[in-house]
Amino acid sequence: MTDALSLVDDWGPEKIVVVSHQRTKMKGVLVIDNTARGVGKGGMRMSPYVTVGEIARLARVMTWKWAGVDLFYGGAKAGIVADPDSPDKEAILRAFARALSNEVPREYVMGLDMGLTEDDAAIIQDELGDRGAAVGTPDHLGGVAYDRLGVTGYGVAEAADAAAQHLRRPLTGSRVAIQGFGAVGRAAAVRFAELGATVVAVSTARGALHDPAGLDVNALQAARDEHGDDFVTRHSQGSVIQPGQELTVECDILVPAALQDVIDETVAHQIKAELVVEGANLPTSEQAQAVLAGRGITVLPDFVANAGGVVAAAYAMDARYSGFRPDTSTIFETISQRLRANAVTVLEEARRRAATPHIAGRGLAEERVRAAMRSKGRSVQ
């Protein structure tokens, strides 16, 4: 069992709230990591495997992600220990929201992550009777529909394009392998194709699909809509390979866009890409990052590459109590501008410091958070 006090360091967490409800069997946790730059904002996930330690790690990523794109919110994350396919999902969500009514939305605004949908965000708003309690609601409720718009995946491809250009490896004609074909991986694949790249591998929890000559992204989307995750074993293109093998196929750019902790030291030695762009949160270990750096493989960190979602969330936060919908074209334009510029900034800083992009990028984010903590009297440094 995680000792919550052992998670505390110079940055946070400021608050860890563990809640439960016996009738619905709800168990969950909220971690508010650091709010020196603004109210806590981060997604909420539902999985049978949620732990306090996992949510604390993800809350810390949110601290760096907000600071990395220089937007004024704080790092936080929430998780519910439950099966997202449970028939009791709504009751569990409502119990979780009620249990956190002291923190939401004054200290934390709920968002969407693994296992939750736009309608789930609407249920949170309904339970607390406050439009400001959650973002990510459906368009017909005035929300910014992140998954439908594909903002995070779009940003991953934009950041990858900027990084490739900076490294003098043009994206046009590059071979891209993508782990995951959910909300992030699918949207990334679409944008990569639009930018002239060739998608050679994709995967789901059911398996992976590989074609060195390139996969038809539009056909993949249609198959995914028809067959769900099983499309990788029922599609006529390419060859079916085992889950995980998509990480080590021949390619120029690798995008882990599914789960955390998928690239360890062993896998890092097998990767053939020249550029790894982290579409998921925490997909590489520190040891793996060191191995990849030693092999001359550039890694664009998660808090840089997948920050399109937080840019969109910032617009959604502003619009929570507005009668007007945010303009989606403005959101996409801002994502492109911020993530492209930030990718180059972090890679340049890594070169200047002779450090990995993770260390360099986190250093930039830490400087911004530390300045805010000093100004508010929260830090002795």
Short mmCIF file of C-alpha atoms in Angstrom, two decimals:
data_model
loop_
_atom_site.label_atom_id
_atom_site.label_comp_id
_atom_site.label_asym_id
_atom_site.label_seq_id
_atom_site.Cartn_x
_atom_site.Cartn_y
_atom_site.Cartn_z
CA MET A 1 0.00 0.00 0.00
CA THR A 2 1.26 3.48 -0.87
CA ASP A 3 2.16 5.68 2.09
CA ALA A 4 0.61 8.99 1.02
CA LEU A 5 3.08 10.98 3.10
CA SER A 6 5.97 9.42 1.19
CA LEU A 7 4.65 11.07 -1.99
CA VAL A 8 5.22 14.58 -0.66
CA ASP A 9 8.24 16.53 -1.93
CA ASP A 10 9.13 20.20 -2.52
CA TRP A 11 6.40 20.56 -5.17
CA GLY A 12 3.49 18.72 -3.61
CA PRO A 13 1.02 17.10 -3.48
CA GLU A 14 -0.85 19.79 -1.62
CA LYS A 15 -3.80 17.51 -0.94
CA ILE A 16 -4.67 13.82 -1.31
CA VAL A 17 -8.33 12.96 -0.75
CA VAL A 18 -9.40 9.30 -0.64
CA VAL A 19 -13.17 8.73 -0.71
CA SER A 20 -15.55 5.77 -0.61
CA HIS A 21 -19.26 4.97 -0.61
CA GLN A 22 -20.44 1.63 0.69
CA ARG A 23 -23.75 1.25 -1.15
CA THR A 24 -22.27 1.81 -4.61
CA LYS A 25 -18.88 0.29 -3.68
CA MET A 26 -17.27 3.47 -4.96
CA LYS A 27 -13.61 4.00 -4.09
CA GLY A 28 -11.62 6.88 -5.47
CA VAL A 29 -8.89 9.42 -4.99
CA LEU A 30 -8.18 13.05 -5.86
CA VAL A 31 -4.61 14.35 -5.86
CA ILE A 32 -4.11 18.10 -6.03
CA ASP A 33 -0.42 18.40 -6.75
CA ASN A 34 0.47 22.09 -7.06
CA THR A 35 -1.82 25.11 -7.46
CA ALA A 36 0.74 27.91 -7.33
CA ARG A 37 -0.18 28.90 -10.90
CA GLY A 38 -3.93 28.30 -10.63
CA VAL A 39 -6.78 26.01 -9.61
CA GLY A 40 -6.15 22.27 -9.96
CA LYS A 41 -7.16 20.92 -13.35
CA GLY A 42 -6.64 17.45 -14.73
CA GLY A 43 -8.55 14.48 -16.04
CA MET A 44 -10.46 11.90 -14.05
CA ARG A 45 -10.08 8.23 -14.96
CA MET A 46 -12.04 5.08 -14.14
CA SER A 47 -10.29 1.72 -14.02
CA PRO A 48 -10.28 -1.30 -11.71
CA TYR A 49 -6.52 -0.77 -11.34
CA VAL A 50 -6.40 2.85 -10.16
CA THR A 51 -3.98 3.47 -7.28
CA VAL A 52 -3.06 6.51 -5.20
CA GLY A 53 0.51 6.35 -6.47
CA GLU A 54 -0.60 6.28 -10.11
CA ILE A 55 -2.89 9.29 -9.69
CA ALA A 56 -0.16 11.20 -7.85
CA ARG A 57 2.29 10.59 -10.71
CA LEU A 58 -0.27 11.78 -13.24
CA ALA A 59 -1.11 14.84 -11.16
CA ARG A 60 2.58 15.78 -11.20
CA VAL A 61 2.63 15.41 -14.99
CA MET A 62 -0.26 17.89 -15.10
CA THR A 63 1.75 20.38 -13.03
CA TRP A 64 4.54 20.29 -15.60
CA LYS A 65 2.15 20.19 -18.54
CA TRP A 66 0.30 23.38 -17.55
CA ALA A 67 3.56 25.16 -16.78
CA GLY A 68 5.20 23.79 -19.91
CA VAL A 69 2.64 25.46 -22.19
CA ASP A 70 2.57 28.50 -19.87
CA LEU A 71 -1.14 28.30 -18.98
CA PHE A 72 -2.34 29.30 -15.56
CA TYR A 73 -3.81 26.21 -13.94
CA GLY A 74 -2.38 23.74 -11.45
CA GLY A 75 -1.63 20.04 -11.59
CA ALA A 76 -4.27 17.63 -10.33
CA LYS A 77 -5.77 14.26 -11.20
CA ALA A 78 -8.60 12.04 -9.99
CA GLY A 79 -9.32 8.34 -10.27
CA ILE A 80 -12.14 5.92 -9.49
CA VAL A 81 -11.50 2.25 -8.82
CA ALA A 82 -14.24 0.70 -10.95
CA ASP A 83 -14.97 -0.98 -14.27
CA PRO A 84 -16.03 1.71 -16.77
CA ASP A 85 -18.37 -0.87 -18.36
CA SER A 86 -20.17 -1.46 -15.06
CA PRO A 87 -23.97 -1.08 -15.15
CA ASP A 88 -23.56 0.95 -11.94
CA LYS A 89 -21.23 3.48 -13.56
CA GLU A 90 -23.56 6.46 -13.22
CA ALA A 91 -24.28 5.77 -9.54
CA ILE A 92 -20.55 5.42 -8.86
CA LEU A 93 -19.81 8.70 -10.66
CA ARG A 94 -22.49 10.52 -8.72
CA ALA A 95 -21.22 9.15 -5.42
CA PHE A 96 -17.67 10.23 -6.30
CA ALA A 97 -18.80 13.74 -7.22
CA ARG A 98 -20.78 14.12 -3.98
CA ALA A 99 -17.82 12.93 -1.91
CA LEU A 100 -15.62 15.64 -3.45
CA SER A 101 -18.13 18.48 -3.24
CA ASN A 102 -15.84 20.33 -0.81
CA GLU A 103 -13.04 20.41 -3.39
CA VAL A 104 -15.00 20.63 -6.68
CA PRO A 105 -14.98 23.13 -8.31
CA ARG A 106 -13.28 25.51 -5.86
CA GLU A 107 -9.97 23.60 -5.77
CA TYR A 108 -10.33 21.10 -8.63
CA VAL A 109 -12.30 20.97 -11.86
CA MET A 110 -12.99 17.50 -13.20
CA GLY A 111 -12.14 16.49 -16.76
CA LEU A 112 -12.06 13.32 -18.83
CA ASP A 113 -9.48 10.60 -18.97
CA MET A 114 -9.41 6.84 -19.51
CA GLY A 115 -12.77 5.12 -19.09
CA LEU A 116 -14.94 8.23 -19.10
CA THR A 117 -17.06 9.95 -21.76
CA GLU A 118 -18.54 13.37 -22.48
CA ASP A 119 -21.84 12.27 -20.94
CA ASP A 120 -19.98 11.33 -17.75
CA ALA A 121 -18.75 14.93 -17.48
CA ALA A 122 -22.36 16.06 -17.88
CA ILE A 123 -23.40 13.72 -15.05
CA ILE A 124 -20.79 15.31 -12.76
CA GLN A 125 -22.17 18.77 -13.57
CA ASP A 126 -25.70 17.54 -12.93
CA GLU A 127 -24.89 15.87 -9.63
CA LEU A 128 -23.21 18.97 -8.22
CA GLY A 129 -25.62 21.38 -9.87
CA ASP A 130 -22.74 23.44 -11.22
CA ARG A 131 -21.61 23.90 -14.85
CA GLY A 132 -18.20 24.74 -13.49
CA ALA A 133 -17.67 21.33 -11.87
CA ALA A 134 -16.44 19.56 -15.00
CA VAL A 135 -15.30 20.22 -18.55
CA GLY A 136 -15.41 17.96 -21.58
CA THR A 137 -19.20 17.84 -21.84
CA PRO A 138 -20.91 17.25 -25.21
CA ASP A 139 -21.15 20.01 -27.78
CA HIS A 140 -24.93 20.26 -27.30
CA LEU A 141 -24.23 21.29 -23.69
CA GLY A 142 -21.69 23.90 -24.76
CA GLY A 143 -18.64 21.80 -23.98
CA VAL A 144 -15.40 21.26 -25.85
CA ALA A 145 -15.66 17.64 -26.99
CA TYR A 146 -11.95 16.73 -26.78
CA ASP A 147 -12.25 13.16 -28.03
CA ARG A 148 -14.62 13.90 -30.89
CA LEU A 149 -12.45 16.81 -32.02
CA GLY A 150 -9.26 14.80 -31.51
CA VAL A 151 -7.39 17.75 -30.06
CA THR A 152 -4.73 15.75 -28.20
CA GLY A 153 -3.84 13.54 -31.16
CA TYR A 154 -3.83 16.54 -33.46
CA GLY A 155 -1.35 18.25 -31.16
CA VAL A 156 0.85 15.15 -31.00
CA ALA A 157 1.25 15.19 -34.78
CA GLU A 158 1.84 18.95 -34.87
CA ALA A 159 4.53 18.67 -32.19
CA ALA A 160 6.09 15.72 -34.03
CA ASP A 161 6.19 17.72 -37.26
CA ALA A 162 7.93 20.64 -35.54
CA ALA A 163 10.42 18.30 -33.84
CA ALA A 164 11.16 16.47 -37.11
CA GLN A 165 11.77 19.74 -38.93
CA HIS A 166 14.01 20.94 -36.12
CA LEU A 167 16.02 17.73 -36.37
CA ARG A 168 16.16 18.15 -40.17
CA ARG A 169 14.13 15.00 -40.72
CA PRO A 170 11.07 16.17 -42.72
CA LEU A 171 7.78 14.54 -41.75
CA THR A 172 6.69 14.13 -45.37
CA GLY A 173 7.39 10.53 -46.32
CA SER A 174 8.40 9.54 -42.79
CA ARG A 175 7.19 6.18 -41.48
CA VAL A 176 5.15 6.45 -38.28
CA ALA A 177 4.21 3.64 -35.87
CA ILE A 178 1.46 4.40 -33.36
CA GLN A 179 0.70 2.38 -30.27
CA GLY A 180 -2.98 2.82 -29.59
CA PHE A 181 -5.86 3.75 -31.88
CA GLY A 182 -8.18 5.34 -29.36
CA ALA A 183 -8.97 9.03 -29.02
CA VAL A 184 -5.31 10.10 -29.15
CA GLY A 185 -3.77 7.58 -31.53
CA ARG A 186 -6.58 7.75 -34.05
CA ALA A 187 -6.57 11.55 -34.29
CA ALA A 188 -2.77 11.53 -34.47
CA ALA A 189 -2.87 9.05 -37.36
CA VAL A 190 -5.30 11.27 -39.26
CA ARG A 191 -3.15 14.35 -38.81
CA PHE A 192 0.07 12.50 -39.65
CA ALA A 193 -1.50 11.38 -42.92
CA GLU A 194 -2.61 14.94 -43.67
CA LEU A 195 0.95 16.13 -43.07
CA GLY A 196 2.32 13.63 -45.56
CA ALA A 197 3.62 10.90 -43.27
CA THR A 198 3.05 7.19 -43.82
CA VAL A 199 1.45 5.26 -40.94
CA VAL A 200 3.01 1.78 -40.94
CA ALA A 201 1.64 0.34 -37.68
CA VAL A 202 -1.22 0.82 -35.24
CA SER A 203 -2.45 -1.20 -32.29
CA THR A 204 -5.27 -1.75 -29.84
CA ALA A 205 -5.61 -3.93 -26.77
CA ARG A 206 -6.57 -6.78 -29.14
CA GLY A 207 -3.41 -6.73 -31.24
CA ALA A 208 -1.42 -4.71 -33.73
CA LEU A 209 -1.42 -4.18 -37.48
CA HIS A 210 1.73 -3.59 -39.55
CA ASP A 211 2.39 -2.79 -43.20
CA PRO A 212 5.84 -1.45 -44.17
CA ALA A 213 4.27 0.07 -47.31
CA GLY A 214 1.76 2.04 -45.27
CA LEU A 215 -1.78 1.64 -43.96
CA ASP A 216 -4.83 3.47 -45.31
CA VAL A 217 -5.83 5.65 -42.34
CA ASN A 218 -9.35 6.31 -43.63
CA ALA A 219 -9.93 2.58 -44.03
CA LEU A 220 -8.58 2.00 -40.51
CA GLN A 221 -11.06 4.52 -39.12
CA ALA A 222 -13.97 2.84 -40.87
CA ALA A 223 -12.85 -0.58 -39.60
CA ARG A 224 -12.46 0.78 -36.07
CA ASP A 225 -16.00 2.20 -36.17
CA GLU A 226 -17.36 -1.14 -37.36
CA HIS A 227 -15.40 -3.62 -35.25
CA GLY A 228 -14.04 -1.63 -32.31
CA ASP A 229 -10.67 -2.75 -30.94
CA ASP A 230 -11.00 -6.03 -32.84
CA PHE A 231 -10.51 -4.23 -36.15
CA VAL A 232 -6.78 -5.04 -36.09
CA THR A 233 -7.54 -8.75 -36.50
CA ARG A 234 -10.36 -8.25 -39.02
CA HIS A 235 -8.75 -5.77 -41.40
CA SER A 236 -7.53 -6.75 -44.86
CA GLN A 237 -4.49 -4.47 -44.82
CA GLY A 238 -1.07 -5.42 -43.51
CA SER A 239 -0.08 -8.21 -41.15
CA VAL A 240 -1.33 -8.87 -37.64
CA ILE A 241 1.47 -8.75 -35.07
CA GLN A 242 1.47 -9.24 -31.32
CA PRO A 243 0.61 -6.30 -29.01
CA GLY A 244 3.82 -4.47 -28.17
CA GLN A 245 5.61 -5.37 -31.38
CA GLU A 246 4.43 -2.10 -32.95
CA LEU A 247 6.95 -0.38 -30.69
CA THR A 248 9.87 -2.07 -32.38
CA VAL A 249 8.95 -2.15 -36.08
CA GLU A 250 11.09 -0.32 -38.63
CA CYS A 251 9.94 3.31 -38.62
CA ASP A 252 11.20 6.87 -38.41
CA ILE A 253 8.80 8.14 -35.72
CA LEU A 254 7.30 6.12 -32.88
CA VAL A 255 4.24 7.40 -31.02
CA PRO A 256 3.31 5.50 -27.83
CA ALA A 257 -0.27 6.79 -27.42
CA ALA A 258 -1.91 4.17 -25.23
CA LEU A 259 -0.73 3.31 -21.72
CA GLN A 260 1.96 4.45 -19.32
CA ASP A 261 5.14 2.47 -18.59
CA VAL A 262 5.24 0.62 -21.93
CA ILE A 263 8.85 1.44 -22.86
CA ASP A 264 11.33 0.15 -20.32
CA GLU A 265 15.09 -0.29 -20.62
CA THR A 266 14.74 -3.56 -22.53
CA VAL A 267 12.27 -2.20 -25.09
CA ALA A 268 14.35 0.96 -25.48
CA HIS A 269 17.24 -1.13 -26.82
CA GLN A 270 14.94 -2.56 -29.53
CA ILE A 271 13.36 0.66 -30.81
CA LYS A 272 14.33 1.49 -34.39
CA ALA A 273 12.74 4.95 -34.67
CA GLU A 274 14.85 8.12 -34.76
CA LEU A 275 12.21 10.16 -32.93
CA VAL A 276 9.84 9.04 -30.14
CA VAL A 277 6.86 11.33 -29.52
CA GLU A 278 5.03 10.57 -26.27
CA GLY A 279 1.30 10.67 -27.00
CA ALA A 280 0.43 8.90 -23.73
CA ASN A 281 1.31 10.08 -20.25
CA LEU A 282 4.45 8.50 -18.77
CA PRO A 283 5.06 5.89 -21.48
CA THR A 284 8.85 5.74 -20.95
CA SER A 285 10.85 5.07 -17.81
CA GLU A 286 13.82 7.22 -16.83
CA GLN A 287 16.12 4.30 -17.60
CA ALA A 288 14.56 3.96 -21.04
CA GLN A 289 15.00 7.68 -21.70
CA ALA A 290 18.69 7.37 -20.84
CA VAL A 291 19.10 4.37 -23.16
CA LEU A 292 17.35 6.15 -26.02
CA ALA A 293 19.47 9.27 -25.53
CA GLY A 294 22.62 7.12 -25.57
CA ARG A 295 21.49 5.61 -28.86
CA GLY A 296 20.93 9.06 -30.38
CA ILE A 297 17.13 8.73 -30.40
CA THR A 298 15.28 11.94 -29.55
CA VAL A 299 12.28 11.70 -27.22
CA LEU A 300 9.68 14.47 -27.16
CA PRO A 301 8.20 14.36 -23.64
CA ASP A 302 4.53 13.73 -22.88
CA PHE A 303 4.06 17.09 -21.16
CA VAL A 304 5.12 18.73 -24.43
CA ALA A 305 3.72 16.41 -27.10
CA ASN A 306 0.27 15.64 -25.72
CA ALA A 307 -0.48 19.09 -24.29
CA GLY A 308 -3.10 19.77 -26.97
CA GLY A 309 -5.67 18.49 -24.53
CA VAL A 310 -4.70 21.01 -21.87
CA VAL A 311 -4.78 23.88 -24.37
CA ALA A 312 -8.32 22.86 -25.29
CA ALA A 313 -9.12 22.45 -21.59
CA ALA A 314 -8.00 26.02 -20.93
CA TYR A 315 -10.58 27.24 -23.43
CA ALA A 316 -13.18 24.97 -21.86
CA MET A 317 -12.34 26.33 -18.40
CA ASP A 318 -12.93 29.88 -19.61
CA ALA A 319 -16.26 28.86 -21.17
CA ARG A 320 -17.70 26.95 -18.21
CA TYR A 321 -20.16 29.67 -17.26
CA SER A 322 -20.44 31.32 -20.66
CA GLY A 323 -23.49 31.20 -22.90
CA PHE A 324 -21.22 30.91 -25.95
CA ARG A 325 -19.30 27.91 -27.25
CA PRO A 326 -15.54 28.27 -27.69
CA ASP A 327 -14.51 28.61 -31.33
CA THR A 328 -12.95 25.30 -32.39
CA SER A 329 -10.85 26.82 -35.16
CA THR A 330 -9.20 29.08 -32.59
CA ILE A 331 -8.53 26.08 -30.35
CA PHE A 332 -6.80 24.14 -33.13
CA GLU A 333 -4.79 27.17 -34.19
CA THR A 334 -3.59 27.76 -30.63
CA ILE A 335 -2.70 24.08 -30.16
CA SER A 336 -0.60 24.13 -33.31
CA GLN A 337 1.19 27.36 -32.40
CA ARG A 338 1.89 26.49 -28.76
CA LEU A 339 2.95 22.89 -29.23
CA ARG A 340 5.15 23.56 -32.25
CA ALA A 341 6.93 26.40 -30.48
CA ASN A 342 7.27 24.44 -27.26
CA ALA A 343 8.68 21.37 -29.01
CA VAL A 344 11.46 23.44 -30.55
CA THR A 345 12.10 25.31 -27.29
CA VAL A 346 12.49 22.09 -25.31
CA LEU A 347 14.74 20.44 -27.89
CA GLU A 348 16.92 23.57 -28.02
CA GLU A 349 17.10 23.66 -24.23
CA ALA A 350 18.08 19.99 -24.19
CA ARG A 351 20.92 20.72 -26.59
CA ARG A 352 22.02 23.75 -24.56
CA ARG A 353 22.02 21.83 -21.27
CA ALA A 354 23.39 18.62 -22.81
CA ALA A 355 20.45 16.85 -21.16
CA THR A 356 17.52 14.72 -22.25
CA PRO A 357 14.42 16.63 -23.43
CA HIS A 358 12.57 15.33 -20.37
CA ILE A 359 15.09 16.87 -18.00
CA ALA A 360 15.39 20.09 -19.99
CA GLY A 361 11.65 20.53 -20.47
CA ARG A 362 10.88 19.77 -16.85
CA GLY A 363 13.54 22.28 -15.84
CA LEU A 364 11.75 25.02 -17.78
CA ALA A 365 8.41 24.06 -16.22
CA GLU A 366 9.95 23.92 -12.74
CA GLU A 367 11.31 27.44 -13.11
CA ARG A 368 7.80 28.75 -13.84
CA VAL A 369 6.21 26.86 -10.95
CA ARG A 370 9.00 27.85 -8.56
CA ALA A 371 8.57 31.53 -9.46
CA ALA A 372 4.85 31.30 -8.69
CA MET A 373 5.52 29.52 -5.39
CA ARG A 374 8.02 32.17 -4.35
CA SER A 375 5.66 35.02 -5.17
CA LYS A 376 2.91 33.42 -3.08
CA GLY A 377 5.21 32.62 -0.16
CA ARG A 378 4.88 28.87 -0.68
CA SER A 379 8.55 28.12 -1.22
CA VAL A 380 11.68 28.81 0.79
CA GLN A 381 13.90 28.30 -2.30
#
